[in-house]
């Protein structure tokens, strides 16, 4: 075990960095739009159940693996499983995570690049005049050159940080930016709630109508829970390996889960209210649900909000930052493996991994509209284009499979003494009983049942 491994600078260090990884485009961009596509209410309820019944215990399990082993995912599973053939077999859970990390990173960069474009638009609007019609989102999606340039810009920013190690810079920066993002978010929601679409939005979001939940909605909600909480690919294992022994894993995990969920719900409340309030916006958003974040919020900033002209560009800087604190944790999953396994220097590992991922990003960037076969290919029904295919594959299959491996490993193979010690719990306490029961039985069965049902093409409706 590594002696003298670096630890987070403060009690808050882990929570902030882990929340930085969790809170990102998954909350601000993806949650509102897939909630819209899946008709709100019932989807939100299934999502919340997935977050607290599966997400929280699996987050605890991941952090625990990282802290126990003091290593990143692949070697962590290997070491805790006792090395040898068994260790190698278990390390495959870590490998699935690395693949998932590379896949997610490749398309995540594309959306992250969109935040730079929105920032640019907002600066122009703030200095001239806001004109909703000048926002040609469809044209933007089809502009392949611009898509690749934006993606490349974001990739470069990510690589530059991962190359330097994530410690000082990102931990310090997240501690300032996340609270600022939270304050702007609250102001945004507060302003949105004064608009007349409020009631319709809240009903759509919080009144469950199960007959309106599409058959695949359950899988999508579970996949989104994994994606949003950064679970199933070893990111929390790597971050957990820097947690000090004095810190409570359960409390830290609970904080991250609560913060992440709040950000997602607030973003959805704001966007749904705007959609129901501004005439014509429903049609524009329905034409490109994927662009919801970038289409709805400028309307709020420039037409409703005092100080909106200043806040709009600032908000998109923060969106870019929230994305960056996530891409860095993804980049770290892939890079740290090359450092651990190949003995590469951090610089070499970061650059080589980024180039490899960027090749995928270019294809993803061209697949949102610019290049025909890439934007129309359909492997999963209803998920047209390489971009949606990668997103669906990673969030709804790879992450749940990674999560399944982790929960089975911690529940059945790690052994009770290790669990009790890491969690600081006593045998026989109800909390431990519930957690163990979820990790051993509930989570594995739920994930397995879901994957089987979907692979078998069962209809949930
Ligand atoms: N959780 C991040 C988000 O919601 C995305 C992410 C997934 C980051 C997996 C790291 C690992 O944006």
Short mmCIF file of C-alpha atoms in Angstrom, two decimals, residues 104-400:
data_model
loop_
_atom_site.label_atom_id
_atom_site.label_comp_id
_atom_site.label_asym_id
_atom_site.label_seq_id
_atom_site.Cartn_x
_atom_site.Cartn_y
_atom_site.Cartn_z
CA UNK A 104 -18.22 9.46 -21.80
CA UNK A 105 -15.33 11.85 -22.11
CA UNK A 106 -15.44 11.72 -25.89
CA UNK A 107 -19.00 13.02 -26.19
CA UNK A 108 -19.11 15.04 -22.96
CA UNK A 109 -16.46 17.35 -24.44
CA UNK A 110 -18.85 18.21 -27.25
CA UNK A 111 -21.57 19.52 -24.94
CA UNK A 112 -18.95 21.17 -22.76
CA UNK A 113 -17.84 23.01 -25.91
CA UNK A 114 -21.40 24.27 -26.36
CA UNK A 115 -21.10 26.16 -23.08
CA UNK A 116 -18.22 28.14 -24.61
CA UNK A 117 -20.45 28.97 -27.59
CA UNK A 118 -23.28 30.09 -25.31
CA UNK A 119 -20.83 32.22 -23.37
CA UNK A 120 -19.81 33.89 -26.61
CA UNK A 121 -23.45 34.47 -27.62
CA UNK A 122 -24.26 35.98 -24.25
CA UNK A 123 -21.32 38.37 -24.41
CA UNK A 124 -22.56 39.53 -27.82
CA UNK A 125 -26.14 39.90 -26.57
CA UNK A 126 -25.06 41.73 -23.46
CA UNK A 127 -23.23 44.32 -25.53
CA UNK A 128 -25.87 44.59 -28.25
CA UNK A 129 -29.40 43.37 -27.83
CA UNK A 130 -30.96 39.99 -27.07
CA UNK A 131 -32.73 38.50 -30.02
CA UNK A 132 -34.16 35.02 -29.50
CA UNK A 133 -34.46 34.48 -33.25
CA UNK A 134 -30.72 34.97 -33.77
CA UNK A 135 -30.18 31.73 -31.89
CA UNK A 136 -30.11 29.20 -34.72
CA UNK A 137 -29.49 26.06 -32.71
CA UNK A 138 -30.10 23.73 -35.61
CA UNK A 139 -27.62 25.58 -37.80
CA UNK A 140 -25.14 25.43 -34.94
CA UNK A 141 -25.46 21.66 -34.69
CA UNK A 142 -24.82 21.28 -38.41
CA UNK A 143 -21.70 23.46 -38.37
CA UNK A 144 -19.08 20.70 -38.20
CA UNK A 145 -16.05 22.99 -38.16
CA UNK A 146 -17.36 25.03 -35.25
CA UNK A 147 -18.32 21.87 -33.35
CA UNK A 148 -14.81 20.46 -33.71
CA UNK A 149 -13.15 23.76 -32.74
CA UNK A 150 -15.24 24.08 -29.57
CA UNK A 151 -14.62 20.47 -28.63
CA UNK A 152 -10.89 20.89 -29.23
CA UNK A 153 -10.81 23.99 -27.04
CA UNK A 154 -12.43 22.13 -24.19
CA UNK A 155 -10.18 19.12 -24.63
CA UNK A 156 -7.13 21.34 -24.40
CA UNK A 157 -8.33 22.92 -21.17
CA UNK A 158 -8.97 19.52 -19.64
CA UNK A 159 -5.62 18.11 -20.71
CA UNK A 160 -3.75 21.13 -19.37
CA UNK A 161 -5.21 20.56 -15.91
CA UNK A 162 -4.96 16.77 -15.78
CA UNK A 163 -1.33 17.11 -16.90
CA UNK A 164 -0.51 19.24 -13.88
CA UNK A 165 -2.24 16.92 -11.43
CA UNK A 166 -5.62 17.76 -10.05
CA UNK A 167 -4.63 18.60 -6.49
CA UNK A 168 -3.94 22.30 -6.01
CA UNK A 169 -5.74 23.96 -8.89
CA UNK A 170 -8.98 22.13 -9.16
CA UNK A 171 -9.61 21.64 -5.47
CA UNK A 172 -9.06 25.32 -4.79
CA UNK A 173 -11.04 26.49 -7.79
CA UNK A 174 -14.03 24.21 -7.12
CA UNK A 175 -14.29 25.56 -3.61
CA UNK A 176 -14.95 29.02 -4.99
CA UNK A 177 -16.87 28.28 -8.16
CA UNK A 178 -19.35 25.71 -6.84
CA UNK A 179 -20.83 28.02 -4.19
CA UNK A 180 -21.06 30.84 -6.77
CA UNK A 181 -22.83 28.49 -9.16
CA UNK A 182 -25.23 27.50 -6.36
CA UNK A 183 -26.07 31.13 -5.59
CA UNK A 184 -26.73 31.98 -9.25
CA UNK A 185 -28.82 28.83 -9.59
CA UNK A 186 -30.99 29.84 -6.64
CA UNK A 187 -31.43 33.34 -8.05
CA UNK A 188 -32.35 31.83 -11.40
CA UNK A 189 -34.94 29.51 -9.90
CA UNK A 190 -36.30 32.33 -7.74
CA UNK A 191 -36.79 34.54 -10.78
CA UNK A 192 -38.21 31.73 -12.90
CA UNK A 193 -40.77 30.96 -10.21
CA UNK A 194 -42.28 34.43 -10.63
CA UNK A 195 -43.28 33.56 -14.21
CA UNK A 196 -46.74 32.28 -15.08
CA UNK A 197 -45.61 28.89 -16.29
CA UNK A 198 -44.65 27.97 -12.74
CA UNK A 199 -47.64 25.84 -11.81
CA UNK A 200 -47.65 23.90 -15.05
CA UNK A 201 -43.92 23.27 -14.62
CA UNK A 202 -44.19 22.06 -11.05
CA UNK A 203 -47.08 19.76 -11.91
CA UNK A 204 -45.17 18.32 -14.84
CA UNK A 205 -42.08 17.75 -12.71
CA UNK A 206 -43.48 16.60 -9.41
CA UNK A 207 -46.86 14.97 -10.02
CA UNK A 208 -46.14 11.39 -11.03
CA UNK A 209 -48.25 9.86 -13.77
CA UNK A 210 -46.92 6.40 -14.33
CA UNK A 211 -48.96 5.89 -17.47
CA UNK A 212 -46.82 8.60 -19.08
CA UNK A 213 -43.50 6.99 -18.24
CA UNK A 214 -42.14 5.45 -21.44
CA UNK A 215 -41.12 1.79 -21.20
CA UNK A 216 -37.39 2.54 -21.24
CA UNK A 217 -37.78 5.35 -18.72
CA UNK A 218 -36.84 3.17 -15.75
CA UNK A 219 -33.53 2.17 -17.31
CA UNK A 220 -32.85 5.75 -18.33
CA UNK A 221 -33.54 7.00 -14.79
CA UNK A 222 -31.17 4.45 -13.28
CA UNK A 223 -28.54 5.20 -15.91
CA UNK A 224 -28.90 8.91 -15.25
CA UNK A 225 -28.47 8.33 -11.51
CA UNK A 226 -25.15 6.59 -12.15
CA UNK A 227 -24.06 9.21 -14.66
CA UNK A 228 -24.98 12.17 -12.53
CA UNK A 229 -23.35 10.79 -9.39
CA UNK A 230 -20.20 9.82 -11.37
CA UNK A 231 -20.63 6.18 -10.36
CA UNK A 232 -19.76 2.90 -12.01
CA UNK A 233 -16.44 3.90 -13.55
CA UNK A 234 -14.06 4.27 -10.65
CA UNK A 235 -14.01 8.07 -10.43
CA UNK A 236 -15.16 7.91 -6.82
CA UNK A 237 -12.69 5.11 -6.15
CA UNK A 238 -9.84 7.34 -7.30
CA UNK A 239 -11.12 10.35 -5.32
CA UNK A 240 -11.86 8.14 -2.32
CA UNK A 241 -8.28 7.00 -2.26
CA UNK A 242 -7.27 10.50 -1.16
CA UNK A 243 -9.76 10.64 1.73
CA UNK A 244 -8.25 10.60 5.18
CA UNK A 245 -9.10 7.83 7.61
CA UNK A 246 -10.70 10.26 10.03
CA UNK A 247 -13.41 11.29 7.63
CA UNK A 248 -16.83 9.61 7.66
CA UNK A 249 -17.46 7.95 4.31
CA UNK A 250 -21.20 7.79 4.84
CA UNK A 251 -21.52 11.45 5.70
CA UNK A 252 -19.34 12.56 2.79
CA UNK A 253 -21.26 10.40 0.32
CA UNK A 254 -24.57 11.71 1.63
CA UNK A 255 -23.46 15.28 1.08
CA UNK A 256 -22.35 14.62 -2.47
CA UNK A 257 -25.61 12.84 -3.30
CA UNK A 258 -27.77 15.60 -1.81
CA UNK A 259 -25.86 18.41 -3.53
CA UNK A 260 -25.94 16.64 -6.86
CA UNK A 261 -29.68 15.96 -6.64
CA UNK A 262 -30.46 19.54 -5.63
CA UNK A 263 -28.56 20.94 -8.59
CA UNK A 264 -30.43 18.64 -10.98
CA UNK A 265 -33.86 19.45 -9.57
CA UNK A 266 -33.22 23.21 -9.46
CA UNK A 267 -32.02 23.20 -13.06
CA UNK A 268 -35.12 21.32 -14.17
CA UNK A 269 -37.48 23.61 -12.23
CA UNK A 270 -35.94 26.68 -13.85
CA UNK A 271 -35.99 25.29 -17.37
CA UNK A 272 -39.48 23.79 -17.22
CA UNK A 273 -40.90 27.04 -15.87
CA UNK A 274 -39.34 29.05 -18.66
CA UNK A 275 -40.58 26.60 -21.29
CA UNK A 276 -44.14 26.87 -19.99
CA UNK A 277 -43.96 30.65 -19.68
CA UNK A 278 -42.46 31.82 -22.95
CA UNK A 279 -44.77 31.46 -25.95
CA UNK A 280 -43.31 29.36 -28.74
CA UNK A 281 -40.48 28.01 -26.62
CA UNK A 282 -42.10 24.59 -26.25
CA UNK A 283 -41.88 24.03 -29.98
CA UNK A 284 -38.31 25.25 -30.19
CA UNK A 285 -37.21 23.02 -27.35
CA UNK A 286 -39.10 20.00 -28.62
CA UNK A 287 -37.30 20.39 -31.95
CA UNK A 288 -33.98 19.89 -30.16
CA UNK A 289 -34.41 18.71 -26.59
CA UNK A 290 -30.68 18.18 -26.36
CA UNK A 291 -30.21 21.96 -26.60
CA UNK A 292 -32.65 22.84 -23.80
CA UNK A 293 -30.04 24.36 -21.46
CA UNK A 294 -28.67 26.56 -24.22
CA UNK A 295 -32.04 27.64 -25.61
CA UNK A 296 -34.14 28.33 -22.50
CA UNK A 297 -31.87 30.11 -20.07
CA UNK A 298 -30.88 33.08 -22.24
CA UNK A 299 -34.59 33.88 -22.44
CA UNK A 300 -34.79 34.11 -18.69
CA UNK A 301 -31.62 36.15 -18.34
CA UNK A 302 -32.46 38.72 -20.98
CA UNK A 303 -36.20 39.06 -20.65
CA UNK A 304 -37.00 38.56 -16.95
CA UNK A 305 -34.03 39.06 -14.79
CA UNK A 306 -32.62 42.21 -13.26
CA UNK A 307 -28.88 42.09 -13.89
CA UNK A 308 -29.35 39.32 -16.45
CA UNK A 309 -26.94 40.90 -18.94
CA UNK A 310 -24.11 40.46 -16.46
CA UNK A 311 -25.24 37.14 -15.07
CA UNK A 312 -25.79 35.41 -18.41
CA UNK A 313 -22.14 35.27 -19.53
CA UNK A 314 -21.07 34.54 -15.96
CA UNK A 315 -23.54 31.66 -15.75
CA UNK A 316 -22.15 29.99 -18.85
CA UNK A 317 -18.62 30.39 -17.53
CA UNK A 318 -19.79 28.49 -14.49
CA UNK A 319 -21.47 25.84 -16.63
CA UNK A 320 -18.15 25.42 -18.44
CA UNK A 321 -16.45 25.16 -15.10
CA UNK A 322 -18.90 22.59 -13.75
CA UNK A 323 -18.22 20.62 -16.92
CA UNK A 324 -14.48 21.03 -16.50
CA UNK A 325 -14.47 19.70 -12.94
CA UNK A 326 -16.24 16.63 -14.36
CA UNK A 327 -14.05 16.14 -17.45
CA UNK A 328 -11.01 16.34 -15.22
CA UNK A 329 -12.24 13.52 -13.02
CA UNK A 330 -13.00 11.48 -16.14
CA UNK A 331 -9.61 12.27 -17.62
CA UNK A 332 -8.03 11.25 -14.34
CA UNK A 333 -9.66 7.80 -14.49
CA UNK A 334 -8.03 7.09 -17.84
CA UNK A 335 -4.75 8.88 -17.20
CA UNK A 336 -4.06 7.46 -13.74
CA UNK A 337 -4.37 3.97 -15.14
CA UNK A 338 -1.60 4.61 -17.66
CA UNK A 339 0.54 6.07 -14.90
CA UNK A 340 -0.09 3.13 -12.57
CA UNK A 341 0.11 0.41 -15.20
CA UNK A 342 2.64 1.59 -17.74
CA UNK A 343 4.75 3.73 -15.47
CA UNK A 344 4.27 6.67 -17.82
CA UNK A 345 4.91 10.19 -16.60
CA UNK A 346 1.73 12.12 -15.84
CA UNK A 347 2.41 14.48 -18.71
CA UNK A 348 2.83 11.69 -21.26
CA UNK A 349 -0.18 9.76 -19.96
CA UNK A 350 -2.42 12.83 -20.04
CA UNK A 351 -1.40 13.85 -23.54
CA UNK A 352 -1.63 10.36 -25.08
CA UNK A 353 -5.01 9.64 -23.45
CA UNK A 354 -6.37 13.02 -24.50
CA UNK A 355 -5.34 12.51 -28.11
CA UNK A 356 -6.98 9.10 -28.17
CA UNK A 357 -10.18 10.44 -26.64
CA UNK A 358 -10.13 13.45 -28.94
CA UNK A 359 -10.29 11.17 -31.98
CA UNK A 360 -13.61 9.92 -30.62
CA UNK A 361 -14.68 13.49 -29.77
CA UNK A 362 -14.23 14.61 -33.37
CA UNK A 363 -16.58 11.87 -34.54
CA UNK A 364 -19.07 12.72 -31.78
CA UNK A 365 -18.86 16.43 -32.64
CA UNK A 366 -19.60 15.71 -36.28
CA UNK A 367 -22.45 13.39 -35.36
CA UNK A 368 -24.76 16.03 -33.85
CA UNK A 369 -25.75 17.17 -37.32
CA UNK A 370 -22.83 17.80 -39.66
CA UNK A 371 -22.05 14.41 -41.16
CA UNK A 372 -24.85 12.21 -42.48
CA UNK A 373 -24.11 8.59 -41.55
CA UNK A 374 -22.69 9.64 -38.19
CA UNK A 375 -25.79 11.58 -37.27
CA UNK A 376 -28.31 9.03 -38.46
CA UNK A 377 -26.82 5.64 -37.46
CA UNK A 378 -29.07 3.85 -35.03
CA UNK A 379 -27.94 0.95 -32.89
CA UNK A 380 -30.31 1.55 -29.97
CA UNK A 381 -33.87 2.20 -31.10
CA UNK A 382 -34.74 5.87 -30.82
CA UNK A 383 -31.12 6.91 -30.23
CA UNK A 384 -30.07 8.20 -33.61
CA UNK A 385 -26.50 9.30 -34.21
CA UNK A 386 -23.12 8.35 -32.78
CA UNK A 387 -23.42 10.94 -30.01
CA UNK A 388 -26.65 9.50 -28.58
CA UNK A 389 -25.40 5.97 -29.14
CA UNK A 390 -22.27 6.57 -27.05
CA UNK A 391 -24.28 8.32 -24.35
CA UNK A 392 -26.81 5.51 -24.20
CA UNK A 393 -24.16 2.80 -24.18
CA UNK A 394 -22.11 4.40 -21.40
CA UNK A 395 -24.81 5.70 -19.08
CA UNK A 396 -27.32 2.90 -19.39
CA UNK A 397 -25.12 -0.15 -19.80
CA UNK A 398 -21.45 0.37 -18.89
CA UNK A 399 -22.04 2.38 -15.70
CA UNK A 400 -24.71 0.06 -14.27
#
